[in-house]
Amino acid sequence: MRRGSWASRFSFYLLAVGSACGLGNIWRFPHVVGENGGGAFLLLYIFLAFTVGLSILVAELIMGRSGEHGILKISRLVSVQQKKPFYWFGRLSLLISVVILAYYSVISGWVLHYLTQFLVGLFNEDRLTYISSIDMTALKNSGSLQFALASVHLLLCGLVVARGVVERFEKIFTRMLPILVILFIILVMRSFSLDTTSDVLRFLFYPDFSKLNLSSLGRAIGHVFFTLSLGMGIMVTYGSYFKDNEHLPSVGFRVTVIDTIVSIMALLLIFPIAFLSESNHYFTDPALLFGSLPRLFVKIPYGEFFGLLFFLCLWLAAVNASIGLMEALVANLKDKYSKVSRNQATLLATIGVLFITIIPAYSGTLFSKLKVFNQSVIENLDSVLINYLLPIAGLGLIIIFFKSLNDTDRRGKFIDAKGKNSQAMYHHWVWVLKWFSPALIILAIALQLINLIK
Ligand code: PFF
């Protein structure tokens, strides 16, 4: 699964960073932090990102480089070797990635909706009134609109993957990246100058542990998996692209640091605006990002232009993350059915995912009566997938990792010839991966289940 020649060292980083940074950081993280009470949860999250998340990320990258295949094939090889049905873990990862892509496409469709709204706003005579009227009502009332937007997003990703122009897209995205970073910093600074800053700082950085409950651990671990794109074999596929002289633990560490910084910046962007509203309920709503941002753009000169640029960049980031997911799916399909061409595999993946997209897209309309635990279909999908299934798939990946590589292989891939530190780090990493992470994942799932039936 080696990549073409343009792929410099920097671009490999971008692949991993690009898959990690996306809607998970900017859309999902703020409302998960809001839902779980702020500072204490943030602290718990950061701790888990650098223990459970980082250890599994490094394992996935190393497994990909050694196996040079996708997770499906690696798990099948381990099954044959060990004569045990480990291939189920590979299948579970793949199944999750299909459903996550469907879910992710619907949210990307929401971004697309805002993008078009800001575009229309540019041509409106009374721009300010127009921007302040942008909201989610049209989306909430129409499953077909959500499905149509998600389809546009998905078909575009399918087209990029099928035509083999992923690398060209990534180049465009790379050029856009500095704009996104600068825009993000400007917006955070503007948001930070609102009167609510001191309340926000207290909310985010003064940990009140009484706000944590039995589900918090599971929510934090689930989000770590989602935001670092773990448990689905994505990073396994990327690991197979990295050159042999690349020190993968350092790659994993840098990706985790960048992803965490982006997530914290998203909090600093969204919460000062959200705190302007009187209702606390609003913090915990998945519509938090979409509800907040237009209120900031109204206050900025040329806000409609900034808004357009922001949602364009956010959408490109979502396309980038989705393409990674789709590519891994296609690579796994091709591993399994060697006769299938790349185009056929992409078509198969796109149609399959499109079909599943119907469920989250029509969650608020056609399936609005279908409530489990008082939650809508899309909320249940988010929770079951991210808080339960991803961590379980993570456990499977850990098992496959230890079965597919012996201690000498692991050591060889982890320890950097130059760095003396990595010798000591190796033991810490193995301990965290073998004992600490599985124990926390099992505890998190058990606590969530207790909370459910309580
Ligand atoms: N990590 C991405 C984000 O935070 O937006 C989401 C994601 C992308 C999850 C790709 C899973 C994945 F395979």
Coordinates of C-alpha atoms and ligand atoms in Angstrom, one line a residue:
M1 CA 0.0 0.0 0.0
R2 CA 2.9 2.3 -0.6
R3 CA 2.0 5.8 -1.9
G4 CA 3.2 7.7 -5.0
S5 CA 6.4 9.8 -5.1
W6 CA 5.1 13.2 -4.3
A7 CA 4.5 12.0 -0.8
S8 CA 7.2 13.8 1.2
R9 CA 7.7 13.3 4.9
F10 CA 5.6 16.4 5.5
S11 CA 2.7 15.1 3.5
F12 CA 2.5 11.9 5.5
Y13 CA 2.1 13.9 8.6
L14 CA -0.6 15.8 6.9
L15 CA -2.4 12.6 6.1
A16 CA -2.5 11.6 9.7
V17 CA -3.2 15.1 11.1
G18 CA -5.8 15.6 8.4
S19 CA -7.7 12.5 9.3
A20 CA -7.5 13.4 13.0
C21 CA -8.5 17.1 12.8
G22 CA -12.0 17.7 11.6
L23 CA -15.6 17.9 12.7
G24 CA -14.7 15.8 15.7
N25 CA -12.6 18.6 17.1
I26 CA -14.6 21.6 16.0
W27 CA -18.2 20.4 16.0
R28 CA -18.4 17.4 18.4
F29 CA -15.8 18.2 21.1
P30 CA -17.4 21.5 22.3
H31 CA -20.8 20.0 22.9
V32 CA -19.4 16.9 24.6
V33 CA -17.4 19.1 26.9
G34 CA -20.5 21.2 27.5
E35 CA -22.6 18.1 28.2
N36 CA -20.1 16.8 30.7
G37 CA -19.7 20.0 32.7
G38 CA -16.5 21.6 31.4
G39 CA -13.1 21.7 33.2
A40 CA -13.0 18.3 35.0
F41 CA -14.0 16.5 31.8
L42 CA -11.5 18.4 29.7
L43 CA -8.7 17.3 32.1
L44 CA -9.9 13.7 32.0
Y45 CA -10.0 13.9 28.2
I46 CA -6.5 15.2 27.9
F47 CA -5.2 12.5 30.3
L48 CA -6.9 9.8 28.2
A49 CA -5.8 11.2 24.9
F50 CA -2.1 11.0 25.9
T51 CA -2.4 7.5 27.6
V52 CA -5.1 5.4 25.9
G53 CA -5.3 7.3 22.7
L54 CA -1.6 7.8 22.0
S55 CA -0.7 4.2 22.9
I56 CA -3.3 2.8 20.5
L57 CA -2.4 5.3 17.8
V58 CA 1.2 4.2 17.9
A59 CA 0.2 0.6 17.9
E60 CA -2.0 1.1 14.8
L61 CA 0.7 3.0 12.9
I62 CA 3.3 0.3 13.7
M63 CA 0.9 -2.5 12.8
G64 CA 0.2 -0.9 9.5
R65 CA 3.9 -0.5 8.7
S66 CA 4.7 -4.1 9.6
G67 CA 1.7 -5.7 8.0
E68 CA 1.6 -3.4 4.9
H69 CA -2.1 -4.3 4.7
G70 CA -5.4 -3.0 5.9
I71 CA -6.9 -4.2 9.2
L72 CA -9.2 -6.8 7.6
K73 CA -6.3 -8.7 6.0
I74 CA -4.1 -8.4 9.1
S75 CA -6.8 -9.8 11.3
R76 CA -7.4 -12.6 8.9
L77 CA -3.7 -13.5 8.8
V78 CA -3.6 -13.6 12.6
S79 CA -6.7 -15.8 12.7
V80 CA -5.1 -18.3 10.4
Q81 CA -1.8 -18.2 12.4
Q82 CA -3.5 -18.6 15.8
K83 CA -6.4 -20.8 14.6
K84 CA -8.9 -18.5 16.4
P85 CA -11.6 -16.3 14.9
F86 CA -9.8 -12.9 15.3
Y87 CA -11.0 -11.9 11.9
W88 CA -14.2 -10.7 13.7
F89 CA -12.3 -7.8 15.1
G90 CA -11.3 -6.7 11.6
R91 CA -14.9 -7.1 10.4
L92 CA -16.2 -5.0 13.4
S93 CA -13.7 -2.2 12.6
L94 CA -14.8 -2.2 9.0
L95 CA -18.5 -2.2 9.9
I96 CA -18.0 0.7 12.2
S97 CA -16.1 2.7 9.6
V98 CA -19.0 2.3 7.2
V99 CA -21.5 3.5 9.7
I100 CA -19.2 6.3 10.9
L101 CA -18.7 7.5 7.4
A102 CA -22.5 7.7 6.9
Y103 CA -23.0 9.6 10.1
Y104 CA -20.0 11.9 9.3
S105 CA -21.5 12.6 5.9
V106 CA -24.7 13.8 7.4
I107 CA -22.9 16.3 9.7
S108 CA -20.7 17.3 6.8
G109 CA -24.0 18.0 5.0
W110 CA -24.9 20.4 7.8
V111 CA -21.7 22.3 7.2
L112 CA -22.4 22.4 3.5
H113 CA -25.8 23.9 4.3
Y114 CA -24.2 26.7 6.3
L115 CA -21.7 27.2 3.5
T116 CA -24.4 27.7 0.9
Q117 CA -26.4 30.0 3.3
F118 CA -23.3 32.2 3.7
L119 CA -22.8 32.2 0.0
V120 CA -26.4 33.3 -0.6
G121 CA -25.9 35.9 2.2
L122 CA -23.1 37.5 0.1
F123 CA -25.6 38.5 -2.5
N124 CA -28.3 39.7 -0.2
E125 CA -28.9 43.4 0.2
D126 CA -29.3 43.3 3.9
R127 CA -26.5 41.0 4.7
L128 CA -26.5 41.5 8.5
T129 CA -30.2 40.5 8.8
Y130 CA -29.6 37.6 6.5
I131 CA -26.7 36.2 8.5
S132 CA -28.5 36.6 11.8
S133 CA -31.4 34.6 10.4
I134 CA -29.2 31.6 9.4
D135 CA -30.2 28.6 11.6
M136 CA -30.9 24.9 11.5
T137 CA -34.7 25.0 11.0
A138 CA -34.6 24.0 7.4
L139 CA -32.3 21.1 8.2
K140 CA -34.3 20.0 11.2
N141 CA -37.5 19.9 9.2
S142 CA -36.3 18.1 6.2
G143 CA -34.7 14.7 6.1
S144 CA -34.6 14.9 2.4
L145 CA -32.4 18.0 2.5
Q146 CA -30.1 16.3 5.0
F147 CA -29.9 13.2 2.8
A148 CA -29.3 15.3 -0.4
L149 CA -26.5 17.3 1.2
A150 CA -24.9 14.1 2.7
S151 CA -25.1 12.5 -0.7
V152 CA -23.4 15.4 -2.4
H153 CA -20.6 15.2 0.2
L154 CA -20.3 11.4 -0.2
L155 CA -20.4 11.4 -4.0
L156 CA -17.7 14.0 -4.1
C157 CA -15.5 11.9 -1.8
G158 CA -16.2 8.8 -3.9
L159 CA -15.3 10.7 -7.0
V160 CA -12.0 11.9 -5.6
V161 CA -11.1 8.4 -4.4
A162 CA -12.2 6.6 -7.7
R163 CA -10.4 9.0 -10.0
G164 CA -7.3 8.5 -8.0
V165 CA -7.0 12.3 -7.4
V166 CA -6.7 12.0 -3.7
E167 CA -3.2 13.3 -3.8
R168 CA -4.3 16.3 -5.9
F169 CA -7.1 17.0 -3.4
E170 CA -4.6 16.8 -0.5
K171 CA -2.4 19.3 -2.2
I172 CA -5.2 21.8 -2.5
F173 CA -6.2 21.1 1.1
T174 CA -2.5 21.6 2.1
R175 CA -2.6 25.0 0.4
M176 CA -5.8 25.9 2.2
L177 CA -4.4 24.9 5.6
P178 CA -2.5 28.1 6.4
I179 CA -5.7 30.1 5.6
L180 CA -7.7 27.8 8.0
V181 CA -5.1 28.2 10.7
I182 CA -4.9 32.0 10.4
L183 CA -8.7 32.3 10.2
F184 CA -9.1 30.1 13.2
I185 CA -6.7 32.2 15.3
I186 CA -8.4 35.5 14.2
L187 CA -11.8 34.1 15.1
V188 CA -10.7 32.7 18.5
M189 CA -9.2 36.1 19.3
R190 CA -12.4 37.9 18.4
S191 CA -14.5 35.5 20.3
F192 CA -12.2 35.8 23.3
S193 CA -12.7 39.5 23.4
L194 CA -16.4 39.1 24.3
D195 CA -17.5 39.9 27.8
T196 CA -18.1 36.3 28.7
T197 CA -14.4 35.3 28.7
S198 CA -13.9 35.1 32.4
D199 CA -16.9 32.8 32.9
V200 CA -15.6 30.7 30.0
L201 CA -12.2 30.4 31.5
R202 CA -13.7 29.3 34.9
F203 CA -15.9 26.8 33.1
L204 CA -13.1 25.3 31.1
F205 CA -10.1 25.4 33.3
Y206 CA -11.4 25.3 36.8
P207 CA -12.2 21.6 37.3
D208 CA -15.2 20.8 39.3
F209 CA -15.1 17.0 39.7
S210 CA -18.7 16.8 41.0
K211 CA -19.8 17.5 37.5
L212 CA -18.5 14.1 36.3
N213 CA -20.8 11.1 36.4
L214 CA -20.7 7.4 35.6
S215 CA -20.8 8.0 31.9
S216 CA -18.0 10.6 31.7
L217 CA -15.2 8.1 31.4
G218 CA -16.9 6.4 28.5
R219 CA -17.7 9.7 26.8
A220 CA -14.1 10.8 27.1
I221 CA -12.6 7.6 25.8
G222 CA -15.1 7.4 23.0
H223 CA -14.3 10.9 21.9
V224 CA -10.5 10.1 22.1
F225 CA -11.1 7.3 19.7
F226 CA -13.3 9.3 17.3
T227 CA -11.0 12.4 17.2
L228 CA -7.8 10.5 16.7
S229 CA -9.6 8.2 14.1
L230 CA -8.8 5.1 16.1
G231 CA -10.5 1.7 16.2
M232 CA -11.3 1.7 12.5
G233 CA -8.0 0.7 11.0
I234 CA -7.5 4.1 9.4
M235 CA -4.2 4.7 11.1
V236 CA -3.2 1.1 10.3
T237 CA -3.6 2.0 6.6
Y238 CA -1.7 5.3 7.1
G239 CA 1.0 3.4 9.0
S240 CA 1.7 1.4 5.8
Y241 CA 2.3 4.6 3.9
F242 CA 5.1 6.0 6.2
K243 CA 8.7 5.5 5.2
D244 CA 10.8 3.0 7.2
N245 CA 13.0 5.7 8.6
E246 CA 10.1 7.6 10.2
H247 CA 9.9 7.2 14.0
L248 CA 6.3 6.3 14.4
P249 CA 6.0 7.0 18.2
S250 CA 7.1 10.6 17.5
V251 CA 4.5 10.8 14.6
G252 CA 1.8 9.6 17.0
F253 CA 2.8 12.0 19.7
R254 CA 2.8 15.0 17.4
V255 CA -0.5 14.1 15.9
T256 CA -2.0 13.8 19.4
V257 CA -0.5 17.2 20.4
I258 CA -1.9 19.0 17.3
D259 CA -5.3 17.3 17.6
T260 CA -5.5 18.4 21.2
I261 CA -4.5 22.0 20.5
V262 CA -7.1 22.2 17.7
S263 CA -9.8 20.8 20.1
I264 CA -8.9 23.3 22.9
M265 CA -8.9 26.2 20.4
A266 CA -12.4 25.1 19.2
L267 CA -13.6 25.4 22.9
L268 CA -12.1 28.9 23.1
L269 CA -13.9 29.8 19.9
I270 CA -17.3 28.4 20.7
F271 CA -17.9 28.9 24.4
P272 CA -17.5 32.7 24.7
I273 CA -20.3 33.0 22.1
A274 CA -22.4 30.2 23.6
F275 CA -22.1 31.9 27.1
L276 CA -23.9 35.0 25.6
S277 CA -27.0 32.9 25.6
E278 CA -29.1 32.6 28.8
S279 CA -30.0 29.0 28.4
N280 CA -27.5 26.5 29.7
H281 CA -29.2 23.7 27.9
Y282 CA -27.8 25.1 24.7
F283 CA -24.2 24.0 25.6
T284 CA -25.0 20.4 25.4
D285 CA -26.8 20.5 22.1
P286 CA -25.2 19.0 18.9
A287 CA -26.3 22.3 17.2
L288 CA -23.9 24.3 19.5
L289 CA -21.3 25.1 16.8
F290 CA -24.0 25.9 14.2
G291 CA -26.0 28.0 16.6
S292 CA -23.0 30.0 17.9
L293 CA -20.9 30.9 15.0
P294 CA -23.3 33.1 13.0
R295 CA -23.7 35.2 16.1
L296 CA -20.0 35.9 16.0
F297 CA -19.9 36.7 12.3
V298 CA -22.6 39.3 12.8
K299 CA -20.3 41.2 15.1
I300 CA -17.3 41.2 12.7
P301 CA -16.7 43.5 9.8
Y302 CA -17.1 41.5 6.6
G303 CA -18.6 38.7 8.7
E304 CA -20.4 37.1 5.8
F305 CA -17.1 36.7 4.0
F306 CA -15.4 35.3 7.1
G307 CA -18.3 33.0 7.6
L308 CA -18.2 31.7 4.1
L309 CA -14.4 31.1 4.4
F310 CA -14.8 29.4 7.7
F311 CA -17.4 26.9 6.6
L312 CA -15.6 26.3 3.4
C313 CA -12.4 25.4 5.3
L314 CA -14.4 23.3 7.7
W315 CA -16.1 21.4 4.9
L316 CA -12.8 20.8 3.2
A317 CA -11.4 19.4 6.4
A318 CA -14.5 17.1 6.6
V319 CA -14.0 16.0 3.0
N320 CA -10.3 15.3 3.8
A321 CA -11.2 13.1 6.8
S322 CA -14.0 11.4 4.9
I323 CA -11.7 10.6 2.0
G324 CA -9.3 9.0 4.4
L325 CA -12.1 6.8 5.7
M326 CA -13.3 5.9 2.2
E327 CA -9.8 5.1 1.0
A328 CA -9.2 2.8 3.9
L329 CA -12.6 1.1 3.1
V330 CA -11.6 0.7 -0.5
A331 CA -8.2 -0.6 0.4
N332 CA -9.7 -3.2 2.7
L333 CA -12.3 -4.2 0.0
K334 CA -9.5 -4.6 -2.5
D335 CA -7.5 -6.7 0.0
K336 CA -10.4 -9.0 0.3
Y337 CA -11.6 -9.2 -3.3
S338 CA -8.5 -8.9 -5.4
K339 CA -10.4 -9.1 -8.6
V340 CA -12.4 -6.0 -7.9
S341 CA -11.0 -2.8 -9.5
R342 CA -10.5 0.3 -7.5
N343 CA -13.4 2.0 -9.3
Q344 CA -15.7 -0.9 -8.5
A345 CA -14.6 -1.0 -4.9
T346 CA -15.2 2.7 -4.5
L347 CA -18.6 2.5 -6.2
L348 CA -19.6 -0.4 -3.8
A349 CA -18.4 1.6 -0.8
T350 CA -20.2 4.8 -1.8
I351 CA -23.5 3.1 -2.5
G352 CA -23.3 1.0 0.7
V353 CA -22.6 4.1 2.8
L354 CA -25.2 6.2 1.0
F355 CA -27.8 3.6 1.9
I356 CA -27.0 3.7 5.6
T357 CA -26.9 7.6 5.5
I358 CA -30.8 7.4 5.2
I359 CA -31.0 6.5 8.9
P360 CA -29.2 9.5 10.5
A361 CA -30.5 11.9 7.8
Y362 CA -34.2 11.1 8.5
S363 CA -33.6 10.8 12.3
G364 CA -35.5 14.0 13.1
T365 CA -38.4 13.5 10.6
L366 CA -39.3 10.0 9.3
F367 CA -37.8 8.2 12.4
S368 CA -38.6 10.9 14.9
K369 CA -40.9 8.6 16.9
L370 CA -38.2 5.9 17.1
K371 CA -36.7 6.9 20.5
V372 CA -34.6 4.6 22.6
F373 CA -33.6 5.7 26.1
N374 CA -35.4 9.0 25.3
Q375 CA -32.9 9.7 22.5
S376 CA -33.3 10.1 18.8
V377 CA -31.9 7.7 16.2
I378 CA -28.9 10.0 15.4
E379 CA -28.1 10.5 19.1
N380 CA -28.2 6.8 19.7
L381 CA -26.1 6.1 16.7
D382 CA -23.5 8.6 17.9
S383 CA -23.5 7.2 21.4
V384 CA -23.5 3.4 20.5
L385 CA -20.9 3.9 17.8
I386 CA -18.5 6.2 19.5
N387 CA -18.9 5.5 23.2
Y388 CA -19.2 1.7 23.0
L389 CA -18.3 0.1 19.6
L390 CA -15.2 2.2 18.9
P391 CA -13.5 1.3 22.2
I392 CA -14.5 -2.4 21.8
A393 CA -12.9 -2.3 18.3
G394 CA -9.9 -0.7 20.0
L395 CA -9.7 -3.7 22.4
G396 CA -9.7 -6.0 19.3
L397 CA -7.0 -4.0 17.7
I398 CA -4.8 -4.3 20.8
I399 CA -5.3 -8.0 20.8
I400 CA -4.4 -8.3 17.1
F401 CA -1.4 -6.1 17.6
F402 CA 0.1 -8.3 20.3
K403 CA -0.7 -11.5 18.3
S404 CA 0.7 -10.2 15.0
L405 CA 4.0 -8.8 16.3
N406 CA 6.4 -10.4 18.7
D407 CA 8.4 -8.5 21.3
T408 CA 11.5 -8.2 19.0
D409 CA 9.4 -6.8 16.1
R410 CA 7.6 -4.4 18.4
R411 CA 10.8 -3.2 20.0
G412 CA 12.5 -2.9 16.6
K413 CA 9.6 -0.7 15.3
F414 CA 9.3 1.4 18.4
I415 CA 12.9 2.1 19.4
D416 CA 14.6 4.8 17.4
A417 CA 18.3 4.0 16.8
K418 CA 19.3 7.5 17.9
G419 CA 17.0 8.2 20.8
K420 CA 18.0 6.7 24.1
N421 CA 14.7 7.7 25.7
S422 CA 12.7 5.4 23.5
Q423 CA 14.2 2.4 25.3
A424 CA 12.5 3.4 28.6
M425 CA 9.5 4.7 26.8
Y426 CA 9.0 1.3 25.1
H427 CA 8.3 -0.4 28.5
H428 CA 5.8 2.3 29.5
W429 CA 4.1 2.1 26.2
V430 CA 3.7 -1.7 26.3
W431 CA 2.4 -1.5 29.8
V432 CA -0.2 1.2 28.9
L433 CA -1.2 -0.6 25.8
K434 CA -1.5 -4.1 27.4
W435 CA -2.9 -3.3 30.8
F436 CA -3.9 0.3 31.4
S437 CA -5.9 1.0 28.2
P438 CA -7.9 -2.3 28.2
A439 CA -8.7 -1.9 31.9
L440 CA -9.9 1.7 31.4
I441 CA -12.0 0.7 28.3
I442 CA -13.7 -2.2 30.1
L443 CA -14.3 0.0 33.2
A444 CA -15.7 2.8 31.0
I445 CA -18.1 0.5 29.2
A446 CA -19.3 -1.1 32.5
L447 CA -19.9 2.3 34.1
Q448 CA -21.9 3.5 31.1
L449 CA -24.0 0.3 31.2
I450 CA -24.7 0.8 35.0
N451 CA -25.6 4.4 34.3
L452 CA -28.1 3.3 31.6
I453 CA -30.0 0.8 33.7
K454 CA -29.8 2.8 36.9
Ligands
PFF1 N1 -11.1 12.2 13.5 C1 -12.0 12.9 12.7 C2 -12.5 14.1 13.3 O1 -12.1 14.3 14.5 O2 -13.3 14.8 12.7 C3 -13.2 12.0 12.4 C4 -12.9 10.7 11.8 C5 -12.3 10.7 10.6 C6 -13.2 9.6 12.5 C7 -12.0 9.5 10.1 C8 -12.9 8.4 12.0 C9 -12.2 8.4 10.8 F1 -11.9 7.2 10.3

